[in-house]
């Protein structure tokens, strides 16, 4: 791994490693710090009638100013991931939707991808050596993908499982960081190679400068929809856990189950093109074996939570499916391209009002497109990353970013979100240790006589006793966990330590 630790304020890291460094004349330094453009890069949108031109948010006298709202946005996303992952079992309403629909948890991945796009746009504004920049993009993509493979490939078994190791024949190839690496790779290469060098001094010149990236995003979306609706999905078989197998050893004692499809354009759990492509290219053994559709009414008596299979449940309830599959990850990359657009507006517009206006228009259009596509017959689905879902969650990402930007960077109320800002500055290490459950599993390894008697379980049990409620105690435990990681990230920040790939 090309992992490094930057100290003494040299560099601050987003969840995704920063791309290649910009030269001194660029708008943004390698660490994502905003710096003023030369005077010929001026805004082309006039201020509202009767209003005095607002002061530029960034001036040459303050060359090291950061876009604090992006740190807060990133940290809030990590905190939200911890919340829905650790409290989703107690509160199924915030957990991922079983298949169709959108819940709080379904916004986490798009928020990550959106922040990646914004970061890439702020960094890759001047790339005099495109080959060197491309090499850095490729290396960091590989590092991020491999880190995701280690964290989610099956080697670490998470909380309550004091074991590790994975059968290479069953390793899961894709996951959260792998999806982010794909989106980063496409967005960063597009920013390096497809952005023209023309001067932006009018709306038309802005379009000409970035139109190739928009075309790529449209082509990716068109290809996704064509494959999703056009591929024929035949009948197929899979290895289902036998009656004598357990969740921790579900690969053994298997039996063969058949799934009846023979359809085209289906969006159902067993017969969609997203799963078909993954089964062909990745192999069934390398997919996720506890998919979210196990919480559907067809597959769980406790739906929308996990539970025993209902009587006469379909065989596909036990079939593997990867929520971060190849085709859906390709569609997810479009969210990064939307983040690029938001970052470009930061670079070329100097007033808060202009940025917020254009961001709001963009976000509103995305949300309206989401409901138009949804009404046309393509429902919201995070496992499939449908076009309607992409529009909705990307628009929501934009609106949330606007709100944070207005509070933090416009009104300078930074202390309101200082905890999330700290977490955003060291989002990668918090994700690795907390969201991937490495730290809780490590703490659980120190127990008294029985593995169940450990500090993590004891703390949660005490809180459940104090609140006289298992659900409320769990929620309090998760909020305490988030606070702990905010403070831990704050400690790293005060020591000038920022960890990145």
XYZ file of C-alpha atoms in Angstrom, residues 166-387:
222
model
C -11.247 -16.133 3.914
C -11.342 -18.910 1.372
C -9.802 -17.375 -1.758
C -12.269 -19.383 -3.802
C -15.068 -17.449 -2.030
C -13.562 -13.991 -1.651
C -15.897 -11.107 -2.425
C -14.364 -8.956 -5.147
C -16.476 -5.824 -4.841
C -17.565 -3.578 -1.986
C -17.890 0.017 -0.854
C -14.312 1.188 -1.385
C -14.115 -0.739 -4.642
C -17.183 1.133 -5.900
C -15.684 4.442 -4.815
C -12.439 3.547 -6.587
C -14.339 2.920 -9.830
C -16.157 6.246 -9.592
C -12.932 8.049 -8.690
C -11.067 6.440 -11.591
C -13.621 7.468 -14.202
C -14.153 10.966 -12.808
C -10.448 11.693 -12.343
C -9.410 10.455 -15.782
C -12.209 12.473 -17.331
C -10.995 15.560 -15.486
C -7.415 14.967 -16.620
C -8.045 14.150 -20.281
C -11.466 15.452 -21.339
C -11.512 19.011 -19.983
C -10.454 21.571 -22.580
C -8.046 24.378 -21.782
C -10.267 27.220 -22.989
C -10.832 30.296 -20.857
C -14.155 30.344 -19.021
C -15.668 33.805 -19.413
C -19.254 33.029 -20.421
C -21.890 30.330 -19.994
C -21.080 28.956 -23.446
C -17.364 28.723 -22.714
C -18.177 26.869 -19.479
C -20.226 24.339 -21.446
C -17.477 23.946 -24.045
C -14.876 23.359 -21.340
C -16.737 20.535 -19.615
C -19.164 19.187 -22.217
C -17.187 15.986 -22.810
C -17.611 14.963 -19.174
C -21.360 15.484 -19.458
C -21.403 13.362 -22.610
C -19.543 10.568 -20.816
C -22.066 10.677 -17.942
C -24.955 10.508 -20.399
C -23.373 7.611 -22.299
C -22.802 5.669 -19.067
C -26.430 6.218 -18.080
C -27.674 5.187 -21.517
C -25.556 2.039 -21.499
C -26.782 1.147 -18.013
C -30.448 1.547 -18.953
C -29.945 -0.379 -22.208
C -28.342 -3.324 -20.433
C -30.770 -3.257 -17.517
C -33.823 -3.322 -19.745
C -32.422 -5.114 -22.784
C -30.472 -8.110 -21.477
C -32.250 -11.439 -21.459
C -31.948 -13.195 -18.088
C -32.276 -16.993 -18.455
C -33.092 -19.504 -15.757
C -30.151 -20.102 -13.456
C -28.975 -22.165 -10.500
C -27.030 -21.429 -7.350
C -25.586 -23.163 -4.314
C -27.875 -22.601 -1.334
C -26.822 -23.237 2.289
C -27.932 -26.664 3.442
C -30.024 -27.251 6.519
C -26.922 -28.164 8.537
C -24.968 -25.000 7.635
C -24.681 -21.811 9.615
C -24.261 -18.177 8.629
C -20.559 -18.246 9.458
C -20.012 -21.387 7.385
C -22.749 -21.060 4.802
C -20.462 -22.118 1.989
C -20.465 -25.726 3.080
C -23.219 -28.278 3.203
C -24.847 -26.641 0.188
C -27.531 -27.762 -2.199
C -28.414 -26.676 -5.723
C -31.470 -24.454 -6.150
C -33.049 -23.327 -9.419
C -34.360 -19.843 -10.187
C -36.960 -19.455 -12.912
C -36.473 -16.302 -14.994
C -36.468 -16.370 -18.794
C -37.367 -12.654 -18.946
C -36.020 -9.388 -20.258
C -36.141 -6.040 -18.463
C -37.088 -7.396 -15.034
C -36.093 -5.368 -11.965
C -36.998 -8.078 -9.468
C -34.348 -9.504 -7.104
C -33.787 -12.826 -8.895
C -34.092 -11.870 -12.559
C -32.369 -8.521 -13.134
C -29.494 -7.819 -15.512
C -27.303 -6.404 -12.727
C -27.128 -9.782 -11.009
C -26.746 -11.602 -14.330
C -23.620 -9.643 -15.275
C -22.048 -10.209 -11.857
C -22.765 -13.948 -11.952
C -21.142 -14.214 -15.393
C -18.116 -11.955 -14.886
C -17.406 -12.363 -11.175
C -18.862 -15.777 -10.418
C -21.572 -16.608 -7.880
C -19.086 -17.641 -5.231
C -17.557 -14.165 -5.201
C -20.806 -12.264 -4.607
C -22.339 -11.016 -1.365
C -24.150 -13.887 0.379
C -26.398 -11.881 2.685
C -28.168 -9.513 0.268
C -30.678 -6.933 1.366
C -33.603 -8.676 -0.352
C -33.511 -11.253 2.432
C -35.554 -8.624 4.308
C -38.355 -8.506 1.737
C -41.796 -9.894 2.579
C -41.132 -12.885 0.361
C -37.994 -13.791 2.324
C -38.556 -12.699 5.948
C -41.420 -13.017 8.395
C -39.972 -9.960 10.150
C -39.808 -7.773 7.029
C -38.420 -5.118 6.680
C -35.961 -6.712 9.126
C -34.139 -10.005 8.746
C -35.978 -13.040 10.006
C -36.900 -16.685 9.346
C -38.070 -17.631 5.887
C -41.859 -17.569 5.447
C -43.644 -20.778 4.426
C -43.289 -21.480 0.707
C -40.677 -18.760 0.289
C -39.042 -18.646 -3.157
C -35.666 -20.321 -3.609
C -33.963 -17.080 -4.648
C -34.222 -15.782 -1.076
C -30.985 -17.668 -0.395
C -29.265 -16.630 -3.636
C -26.198 -14.358 -3.634
C -26.327 -10.813 -4.975
C -23.760 -8.037 -4.753
C -25.161 -4.570 -3.929
C -21.903 -3.057 -5.219
C -21.868 -5.005 -8.471
C -20.220 -4.089 -11.758
C -23.145 -2.590 -13.684
C -24.564 -0.766 -10.678
C -21.097 0.618 -9.837
C -20.819 1.948 -13.367
C -24.097 3.774 -12.854
C -22.927 4.970 -9.439
C -19.958 6.683 -11.097
C -22.399 9.170 -12.628
C -22.896 10.571 -9.117
C -19.183 11.430 -9.125
C -19.676 13.313 -12.387
C -22.440 15.336 -10.762
C -20.018 16.141 -7.944
C -17.536 17.307 -10.583
C -20.072 19.865 -11.768
C -20.509 21.232 -8.245
C -16.734 21.494 -7.889
C -16.409 23.296 -11.214
C -18.893 25.914 -10.037
C -16.718 26.508 -6.970
C -13.715 27.093 -9.197
C -15.325 29.455 -11.702
C -17.751 31.403 -9.499
C -16.426 33.591 -6.729
C -19.575 34.689 -4.915
C -21.566 32.594 -2.486
C -24.878 33.685 -4.027
C -23.906 32.566 -7.528
C -22.691 29.190 -6.342
C -25.774 28.532 -4.232
C -28.117 29.614 -7.033
C -26.534 27.332 -9.636
C -26.195 24.434 -7.196
C -29.864 24.787 -6.236
C -30.976 24.787 -9.867
C -28.884 21.696 -10.564
C -30.164 19.841 -7.502
C -33.782 20.722 -8.258
C -33.446 19.466 -11.833
C -31.941 16.202 -10.585
C -34.768 15.608 -8.099
C -37.421 16.413 -10.723
C -35.766 13.993 -13.151
C -35.819 11.349 -10.425
C -39.588 11.481 -10.072
C -40.139 11.674 -13.825
C -38.078 8.509 -14.326
C -39.779 6.873 -11.342
C -43.226 7.638 -12.733
C -42.140 6.276 -16.112
C -41.682 2.827 -14.551
C -38.175 2.679 -13.086
C -38.494 2.649 -9.271
C -35.921 3.770 -6.744
C -33.581 0.877 -5.960
C -30.226 1.168 -4.259
C -29.167 -2.468 -4.951
C -29.683 -1.860 -8.682
C -28.620 1.807 -8.505
C -31.431 2.630 -10.915
C -31.451 5.850 -12.895
